[in-house]
C-alpha cells in the first residue's frame, strides 16, 4: 500500500496550519518565561468533505494508517497509535467541551517535516481543532482558547508535558511578524521581522527528534525541582521569576542549578532580542542566538553533536551572524541568520562540514513568516 494521494473533490473545503520556528527563547514556555517564535510558510494542508455517517475519518499523504473515530463511542488513547492520538485527543477534548462534532473526511498533506522541531504535532492539533469548530458553524474561532485546548491534549492525552509556545504560535501567527509571548500571562506583542540584507534559514540536522521518548519531560521535572527549592524561600509562581541570585543561593543540586540558570539567562536574552529586532540591530540579535545555543548546550544539555556541529560551524562561515538550535533539541532543526548574497555559498560550505563530521547531509528550508491557521485556497 502506498501513502494516500490527495484527490480534491469539488465540494472539499481547504485549510492550512503553519509550523513554527522559535527564533529565541527555548525551554522557557513551561517555565513561565518569554519566547519569540514565528509561524512559517511550511505547514499542514487539509482537504475536508462532509460524511453522512457519524464518523471522523482522517488520512494523510505522509502516514500509511487511516484514523477513524466513531463519534457515538467513547474515545480512548491507544498505545502506539502515532499520529492517531493527536486526532483522537482533539476530537475528544472538543466533544467534552460540548462542541457538536460534524462527521467529516479529512485528508492531510504536509510540507512540514515531522519530528524535526518545527511543531508538526501542534500544527496537526490546531488545524484539526480549527476545522472542527469552523465546520460546526463557529464563525470566529477563539484562537487562544484553541491553542490552550490543544496544549491540554498534548499534555494529558498524548503525554508530552510541553508548554504553550507551539500551539500559540501556529494558532495566532501573523504574516511577517514574530511574537514575543509571556508564557505566564499570555500577554504578547507582534514584532515585524525586518531582516534587511539578511534572512533566517532553517537547517534540518536530519537526526530525528522523538519528543515523547526524549528527555523533554525529564528537563521539565528538573526545572520543577529548582522551582520547589526556591519557593521554600521566596513566593514565586514560576521559575521564570527567579533571579540569578535565587538560583545560585537556594538551588544546591548542580543539575537543577544549571537548568535554572539557562532559564534565567535565556529569559533576559529574549527581552534583549526583542529590542534588537525592533531597532534593526541584527548583529546583536545574532550574538544573542549564539549565546542561546551555548546555554542550551552547556546548561540545559539538549543539543547533541549534530546540532552543535551545525550551530558552531555556521558562525565560522562568511555571512552568517547567528545560529542556534530551535525547538526541543535532541536532533531536529537549527536556525541561522545569513546575508542573502552569501546564502548559497553558506549552505554548500555548512553541508560539506556537517556531512564530513556526521556522515549524512543537511536539509535547508527558506521560508516566509506566515499567518496562523485558517482557510486556504
Ligand atoms: C517543544 C515544546 C515547546 C517548547 C519547546 C522548547 O517544541 O513543544 O512547548 O517547550 O520544545 O522551547
Short mmCIF file of C-alpha atoms and ligand atoms in Angstrom, two decimals:
data_model
loop_
_atom_site.label_atom_id
_atom_site.label_comp_id
_atom_site.label_asym_id
_atom_site.label_seq_id
_atom_site.Cartn_x
_atom_site.Cartn_y
_atom_site.Cartn_z
CA UNK A 1 0.00 0.00 0.00
CA UNK A 2 1.28 3.48 -0.80
CA UNK A 3 0.53 6.63 1.21
CA UNK A 4 -2.78 8.21 0.24
CA UNK A 5 -2.56 10.65 -2.61
CA UNK A 6 -4.74 13.72 -2.24
CA UNK A 7 -7.64 13.89 -4.71
CA UNK A 8 -9.62 17.06 -4.03
CA UNK A 9 -13.34 16.67 -4.67
CA UNK A 10 -15.12 19.85 -5.84
CA UNK A 11 -17.05 20.17 -2.56
CA UNK A 12 -13.99 19.97 -0.40
CA UNK A 13 -13.04 22.85 1.89
CA UNK A 14 -9.36 23.70 2.26
CA UNK A 15 -7.48 24.71 5.40
CA UNK A 16 -3.85 25.32 6.28
CA UNK A 17 -1.89 25.45 9.52
CA UNK A 18 1.72 26.65 9.58
CA UNK A 19 4.55 25.13 11.57
CA UNK A 20 6.64 27.43 13.75
CA UNK A 21 10.25 28.27 14.27
CA UNK A 22 11.46 29.58 17.61
CA UNK A 23 13.83 32.50 16.93
CA UNK A 24 14.95 32.62 20.56
CA UNK A 25 13.56 31.63 23.97
CA UNK A 26 13.96 27.87 24.25
CA UNK A 27 12.53 25.71 27.03
CA UNK A 28 11.04 28.78 28.65
CA UNK A 29 7.35 28.32 27.90
CA UNK A 30 6.72 25.65 30.56
CA UNK A 31 8.81 27.75 32.96
CA UNK A 32 6.62 30.83 32.60
CA UNK A 33 9.22 32.85 30.67
CA UNK A 34 9.31 34.81 27.40
CA UNK A 35 9.62 33.16 23.98
CA UNK A 36 9.93 34.55 20.46
CA UNK A 37 8.53 32.16 17.83
CA UNK A 38 7.16 32.84 14.34
CA UNK A 39 4.69 30.86 12.21
CA UNK A 40 6.27 29.67 8.95
CA UNK A 41 5.11 29.02 5.41
CA UNK A 42 5.82 25.28 5.76
CA UNK A 43 2.85 23.56 7.32
CA UNK A 44 -0.02 21.10 7.01
CA UNK A 45 -2.81 21.35 4.43
CA UNK A 46 -6.21 19.74 4.84
CA UNK A 47 -8.97 18.96 2.41
CA UNK A 48 -12.33 18.40 4.13
CA UNK A 49 -15.59 16.83 2.95
CA UNK A 50 -18.77 16.06 4.88
CA UNK A 51 -19.87 12.49 5.63
CA UNK A 52 -23.34 11.08 6.16
CA UNK A 53 -22.36 8.67 8.96
CA UNK A 54 -21.29 9.67 12.46
CA UNK A 55 -17.55 9.38 11.89
CA UNK A 56 -14.36 11.36 11.57
CA UNK A 57 -12.06 9.66 9.07
CA UNK A 58 -8.56 11.08 8.61
CA UNK A 59 -5.95 10.10 6.06
CA UNK A 60 -2.53 11.54 5.45
CA UNK A 61 -0.22 11.77 2.48
CA UNK A 62 2.66 11.17 4.90
CA UNK A 63 1.38 8.30 7.07
CA UNK A 64 0.03 4.95 5.95
CA UNK A 65 -2.67 4.37 8.55
CA UNK A 66 -6.20 5.82 8.44
CA UNK A 67 -7.55 7.22 11.71
CA UNK A 68 -11.24 6.52 12.13
CA UNK A 69 -13.32 7.75 15.04
CA UNK A 70 -16.90 6.67 15.69
CA UNK A 71 -18.43 9.73 17.34
CA UNK A 72 -21.11 7.67 19.09
CA UNK A 73 -18.47 5.76 21.09
CA UNK A 74 -16.05 6.83 23.87
CA UNK A 75 -12.70 7.99 22.50
CA UNK A 76 -9.71 6.33 24.14
CA UNK A 77 -5.94 6.86 23.96
CA UNK A 78 -4.23 3.97 22.16
CA UNK A 79 -0.69 2.83 22.85
CA UNK A 80 1.46 3.13 19.71
CA UNK A 81 -1.27 4.90 17.74
CA UNK A 82 1.24 7.50 16.44
CA UNK A 83 -0.48 10.50 14.85
CA UNK A 84 -3.87 8.93 15.68
CA UNK A 85 -3.65 10.04 19.30
CA UNK A 86 -3.36 13.71 18.31
CA UNK A 87 -6.50 13.35 16.22
CA UNK A 88 -8.36 11.40 18.88
CA UNK A 89 -7.32 13.78 21.63
CA UNK A 90 -8.53 16.89 19.79
CA UNK A 91 -11.87 15.30 18.88
CA UNK A 92 -12.37 14.02 22.43
CA UNK A 93 -11.49 17.32 24.14
CA UNK A 94 -13.73 19.36 21.82
CA UNK A 95 -16.53 16.84 22.32
CA UNK A 96 -16.07 17.08 26.09
CA UNK A 97 -16.22 20.88 25.69
CA UNK A 98 -19.72 20.34 24.21
CA UNK A 99 -18.87 21.10 20.58
CA UNK A 100 -21.26 19.27 18.26
CA UNK A 101 -18.64 17.48 16.18
CA UNK A 102 -19.60 17.23 12.48
CA UNK A 103 -18.95 13.96 10.59
CA UNK A 104 -16.04 14.61 8.22
CA UNK A 105 -13.43 13.06 5.98
CA UNK A 106 -10.16 14.93 6.29
CA UNK A 107 -7.13 14.43 4.07
CA UNK A 108 -3.92 15.88 5.47
CA UNK A 109 -0.82 16.64 3.49
CA UNK A 110 2.30 18.30 4.92
CA UNK A 111 5.32 20.09 3.56
CA UNK A 112 6.50 20.40 7.16
CA UNK A 113 8.84 17.61 8.25
CA UNK A 114 7.55 15.74 11.30
CA UNK A 115 9.72 15.18 14.35
CA UNK A 116 12.09 17.97 13.29
CA UNK A 117 11.38 20.61 15.93
CA UNK A 118 9.07 22.70 13.73
CA UNK A 119 5.86 21.86 15.62
CA UNK A 120 4.26 19.38 13.28
CA UNK A 121 2.24 17.98 16.17
CA UNK A 122 0.94 21.39 17.28
CA UNK A 123 0.11 22.18 13.65
CA UNK A 124 -1.91 18.96 13.35
CA UNK A 125 -3.76 19.57 16.62
CA UNK A 126 -4.54 23.22 15.93
CA UNK A 127 -5.51 22.55 12.32
CA UNK A 128 -7.96 19.83 13.34
CA UNK A 129 -9.39 21.86 16.22
CA UNK A 130 -9.89 24.83 13.89
CA UNK A 131 -11.53 22.69 11.19
CA UNK A 132 -13.94 21.02 13.62
CA UNK A 133 -15.05 24.37 15.03
CA UNK A 134 -15.43 26.03 11.60
CA UNK A 135 -17.28 23.06 10.18
CA UNK A 136 -19.56 23.08 13.23
CA UNK A 137 -20.55 26.64 12.23
CA UNK A 138 -18.40 28.73 14.61
CA UNK A 139 -17.65 31.90 12.68
CA UNK A 140 -14.94 33.44 14.85
CA UNK A 141 -12.88 30.66 16.30
CA UNK A 142 -11.14 31.78 19.51
CA UNK A 143 -7.50 31.18 18.60
CA UNK A 144 -6.06 31.43 22.09
CA UNK A 145 -8.66 29.08 23.58
CA UNK A 146 -7.99 26.69 20.70
CA UNK A 147 -4.25 26.78 21.45
CA UNK A 148 -4.90 26.12 25.15
CA UNK A 149 -7.18 23.17 24.39
CA UNK A 150 -4.58 21.66 22.05
CA UNK A 151 -1.88 22.06 24.69
CA UNK A 152 -4.11 20.12 27.12
CA UNK A 153 -4.45 17.38 24.50
CA UNK A 154 -0.67 17.16 24.14
CA UNK A 155 -0.04 17.26 27.91
CA UNK A 156 -2.77 14.94 29.14
CA UNK A 157 -3.88 12.78 26.21
CA UNK A 158 -0.64 12.36 24.22
CA UNK A 159 1.56 12.64 27.32
CA UNK A 160 4.15 15.29 26.37
CA UNK A 161 4.46 17.98 29.04
CA UNK A 162 5.13 20.78 26.54
CA UNK A 163 4.38 24.45 27.14
CA UNK A 164 2.10 26.76 25.15
CA UNK A 165 4.61 28.18 22.63
CA UNK A 166 3.93 25.88 19.69
CA UNK A 167 0.15 25.82 19.79
CA UNK A 168 0.01 29.57 20.46
CA UNK A 169 2.29 30.48 17.56
CA UNK A 170 0.60 28.33 14.93
CA UNK A 171 -2.88 29.39 16.07
CA UNK A 172 -2.27 33.15 16.29
CA UNK A 173 0.66 33.77 13.89
CA UNK A 174 0.87 36.99 11.90
CA UNK A 175 2.47 37.29 8.46
CA UNK A 176 5.95 38.84 8.58
CA UNK A 177 5.87 39.10 12.38
CA UNK A 178 7.39 37.16 15.23
CA UNK A 179 5.55 37.16 18.53
CA UNK A 180 7.08 37.91 21.91
CA UNK A 181 4.93 35.88 24.27
CA UNK A 182 4.90 35.98 28.04
CA UNK A 183 4.04 32.34 28.69
CA UNK A 184 2.91 33.08 32.23
CA UNK A 185 0.23 35.67 31.38
CA UNK A 186 -0.14 35.04 27.61
CA UNK A 187 0.38 38.78 27.07
CA UNK A 188 2.03 39.14 23.69
CA UNK A 189 3.39 41.57 21.17
CA UNK A 190 3.87 41.05 17.44
CA UNK A 191 7.19 42.43 16.16
CA UNK A 192 7.96 42.84 12.43
CA UNK A 193 10.70 40.50 11.19
CA UNK A 194 12.69 43.07 9.19
CA UNK A 195 15.98 41.42 8.38
CA UNK A 196 17.08 43.66 5.50
CA UNK A 197 20.06 42.14 3.67
CA UNK A 198 19.89 39.05 5.89
CA UNK A 199 17.42 36.23 6.15
CA UNK A 200 16.65 33.42 8.52
CA UNK A 201 17.16 29.90 7.24
CA UNK A 202 16.10 26.64 8.90
CA UNK A 203 18.64 23.84 8.82
CA UNK A 204 17.46 20.28 9.45
CA UNK A 205 20.10 18.05 11.06
CA UNK A 206 18.11 15.08 9.73
CA UNK A 207 18.57 13.50 13.12
CA UNK A 208 15.03 12.69 14.12
CA UNK A 209 13.76 14.03 17.39
CA UNK A 210 11.20 11.94 19.23
CA UNK A 211 9.67 14.34 21.72
CA UNK A 212 7.68 11.93 23.87
CA UNK A 213 10.57 9.48 24.07
CA UNK A 214 13.18 12.18 24.60
CA UNK A 215 14.43 13.77 27.76
CA UNK A 216 11.86 16.56 27.43
CA UNK A 217 9.76 15.52 30.43
CA UNK A 218 12.96 14.98 32.43
CA UNK A 219 14.05 18.59 31.82
CA UNK A 220 10.63 19.77 32.90
CA UNK A 221 10.85 17.90 36.18
CA UNK A 222 14.42 19.16 36.82
CA UNK A 223 13.07 22.70 36.50
CA UNK A 224 10.22 21.84 38.88
CA UNK A 225 12.81 20.65 41.40
CA UNK A 226 14.62 24.00 41.16
CA UNK A 227 11.36 25.92 41.48
CA UNK A 228 10.23 23.99 44.58
CA UNK A 229 13.51 24.68 46.36
CA UNK A 230 13.36 28.41 45.61
CA UNK A 231 9.69 28.53 46.65
CA UNK A 232 10.73 27.46 50.16
CA UNK A 233 12.44 30.85 50.46
CA UNK A 234 10.51 33.13 48.14
CA UNK A 235 6.94 33.48 46.88
CA UNK A 236 7.37 32.93 43.13
CA UNK A 237 4.92 31.22 40.81
CA UNK A 238 7.24 30.07 38.05
CA UNK A 239 10.96 29.58 37.51
CA UNK A 240 10.91 32.48 35.05
CA UNK A 241 10.51 34.83 38.05
CA UNK A 242 13.66 33.62 39.85
CA UNK A 243 16.78 35.82 39.87
CA UNK A 244 20.33 34.61 39.28
CA UNK A 245 20.95 35.09 42.99
CA UNK A 246 17.94 32.90 43.91
CA UNK A 247 19.28 30.15 41.69
CA UNK A 248 22.84 30.32 42.98
CA UNK A 249 21.84 30.67 46.64
CA UNK A 250 18.99 28.21 47.00
CA UNK A 251 19.37 25.51 44.32
CA UNK A 252 22.13 23.23 45.59
CA UNK A 253 21.58 20.32 43.21
CA UNK A 254 24.08 21.05 40.42
CA UNK A 255 21.92 19.72 37.59
CA UNK A 256 18.83 21.65 38.68
CA UNK A 257 21.01 24.74 39.15
CA UNK A 258 22.31 24.57 35.58
CA UNK A 259 18.78 24.16 34.18
CA UNK A 260 17.54 27.12 36.21
CA UNK A 261 20.47 29.30 35.12
CA UNK A 262 19.58 28.64 31.50
CA UNK A 263 16.01 29.72 32.23
CA UNK A 264 17.14 32.94 33.92
CA UNK A 265 19.64 33.92 31.21
CA UNK A 266 17.54 32.89 28.22
CA UNK A 267 14.64 34.91 29.56
CA UNK A 268 16.81 38.05 29.58
CA UNK A 269 18.07 37.21 26.08
CA UNK A 270 14.53 37.10 24.66
CA UNK A 271 13.82 40.56 26.02
CA UNK A 272 17.12 41.88 24.62
CA UNK A 273 16.46 40.16 21.29
CA UNK A 274 13.04 41.87 21.12
CA UNK A 275 14.76 45.26 21.46
CA UNK A 276 17.40 44.35 18.86
CA UNK A 277 14.79 43.23 16.33
CA UNK A 278 12.78 46.43 16.81
CA UNK A 279 15.92 48.55 16.39
CA UNK A 280 17.12 46.53 13.40
CA UNK A 281 20.31 45.58 15.27
CA UNK A 282 20.78 42.20 13.65
CA UNK A 283 24.38 41.81 14.75
CA UNK A 284 23.24 41.94 18.38
CA UNK A 285 20.34 39.59 17.58
CA UNK A 286 22.82 37.10 16.09
CA UNK A 287 25.08 37.27 19.15
CA UNK A 288 22.08 36.51 21.35
CA UNK A 289 21.26 33.49 19.17
CA UNK A 290 24.82 32.19 19.60
CA UNK A 291 24.70 32.67 23.37
CA UNK A 292 21.34 30.89 23.46
CA UNK A 293 22.82 27.86 21.70
CA UNK A 294 25.75 27.68 24.11
CA UNK A 295 23.43 27.83 27.10
CA UNK A 296 21.26 25.06 25.63
CA UNK A 297 24.42 23.04 25.08
CA UNK A 298 26.18 23.59 28.40
CA UNK A 299 23.48 24.34 30.96
CA UNK A 300 20.35 22.74 29.52
CA UNK A 301 22.13 19.89 27.71
CA UNK A 302 19.63 19.40 24.90
CA UNK A 303 21.73 20.00 21.79
CA UNK A 304 23.77 16.91 20.88
CA UNK A 305 26.62 16.53 18.42
CA UNK A 306 24.51 17.13 15.29
CA UNK A 307 23.03 20.47 16.39
CA UNK A 308 26.36 21.61 17.86
CA UNK A 309 28.10 20.79 14.59
CA UNK A 310 25.57 22.96 12.73
CA UNK A 311 25.49 25.94 15.08
CA UNK A 312 29.20 26.08 15.82
CA UNK A 313 30.29 25.67 12.19
CA UNK A 314 27.63 28.02 10.82
CA UNK A 315 29.04 31.06 12.58
CA UNK A 316 32.51 30.46 11.19
CA UNK A 317 31.15 30.83 7.64
CA UNK A 318 31.23 34.19 5.88
CA UNK A 319 27.84 35.95 6.00
CA UNK A 320 26.38 34.07 9.00
CA UNK A 321 25.84 36.32 12.03
CA UNK A 322 23.99 33.93 14.35
CA UNK A 323 22.94 30.31 14.68
CA UNK A 324 21.22 28.16 17.28
CA UNK A 325 19.17 25.03 17.68
CA UNK A 326 15.41 25.57 17.59
CA UNK A 327 12.60 23.62 19.25
CA UNK A 328 13.07 20.95 21.88
CA UNK A 329 16.56 19.89 20.74
CA UNK A 330 18.00 16.34 20.81
CA UNK A 331 18.13 16.47 16.99
CA UNK A 332 15.71 18.29 14.73
CA UNK A 333 16.44 21.75 13.35
CA UNK A 334 18.64 24.78 13.83
CA UNK A 335 18.08 28.34 12.61
CA UNK A 336 20.70 30.72 11.26
CA UNK A 337 20.73 34.38 10.23
CA UNK A 338 22.68 34.72 6.99
CA UNK A 339 23.45 37.51 4.50
CA UNK A 340 21.23 36.97 1.45
CA UNK A 341 24.00 37.23 -1.14
CA UNK A 342 26.13 34.71 0.79
CA UNK A 343 23.34 32.19 1.26
CA UNK A 344 24.22 29.71 -1.49
CA UNK A 345 27.88 29.52 -0.51
CA UNK A 346 26.86 29.26 3.15
CA UNK A 347 24.62 26.26 2.51
CA UNK A 348 27.24 24.49 0.45
CA UNK A 349 30.02 25.01 3.00
CA UNK A 350 27.91 24.07 6.00
CA UNK A 351 26.57 20.97 4.30
CA UNK A 352 30.12 19.95 3.43
CA UNK A 353 31.38 20.41 7.01
CA UNK A 354 28.36 18.64 8.50
CA UNK A 355 28.48 15.67 6.14
CA UNK A 356 32.20 15.21 6.81
CA UNK A 357 31.60 15.19 10.59
CA UNK A 358 28.27 13.35 10.88
CA UNK A 359 28.12 11.16 7.81
CA UNK A 360 24.88 12.31 6.16
CA UNK A 361 23.73 15.64 4.69
CA UNK A 362 21.58 18.51 5.93
CA UNK A 363 18.31 19.83 4.52
CA UNK A 364 17.69 23.58 4.25
CA UNK A 365 14.35 25.40 4.30
CA UNK A 366 13.98 29.01 3.24
CA UNK A 367 10.61 30.23 4.49
CA UNK A 368 8.30 33.22 4.84
CA UNK A 369 6.75 34.21 8.14
CA UNK A 370 3.12 33.21 7.83
CA UNK A 371 -0.32 33.89 9.28
CA UNK A 372 -1.72 31.36 11.74
CA UNK A 373 -4.22 28.58 10.98
CA UNK A 374 -7.03 29.43 8.56
CA UNK A 375 -8.98 28.70 5.41
CA UNK A 376 -6.83 28.15 2.31
CA UNK A 377 -7.37 28.35 -1.44
C1 LIG B 1 8.89 21.79 22.20
C2 LIG B 1 7.67 22.03 23.08
C3 LIG B 1 7.51 23.53 23.37
C4 LIG B 1 8.80 24.13 23.92
C5 LIG B 1 9.99 23.74 23.04
C6 LIG B 1 11.30 24.17 23.64
O1 LIG B 1 8.70 22.36 20.94
O2 LIG B 1 6.52 21.56 22.44
O3 LIG B 1 6.42 23.73 24.24
O4 LIG B 1 8.97 23.74 25.25
O5 LIG B 1 10.05 22.35 22.81
O6 LIG B 1 11.39 25.54 23.67
#
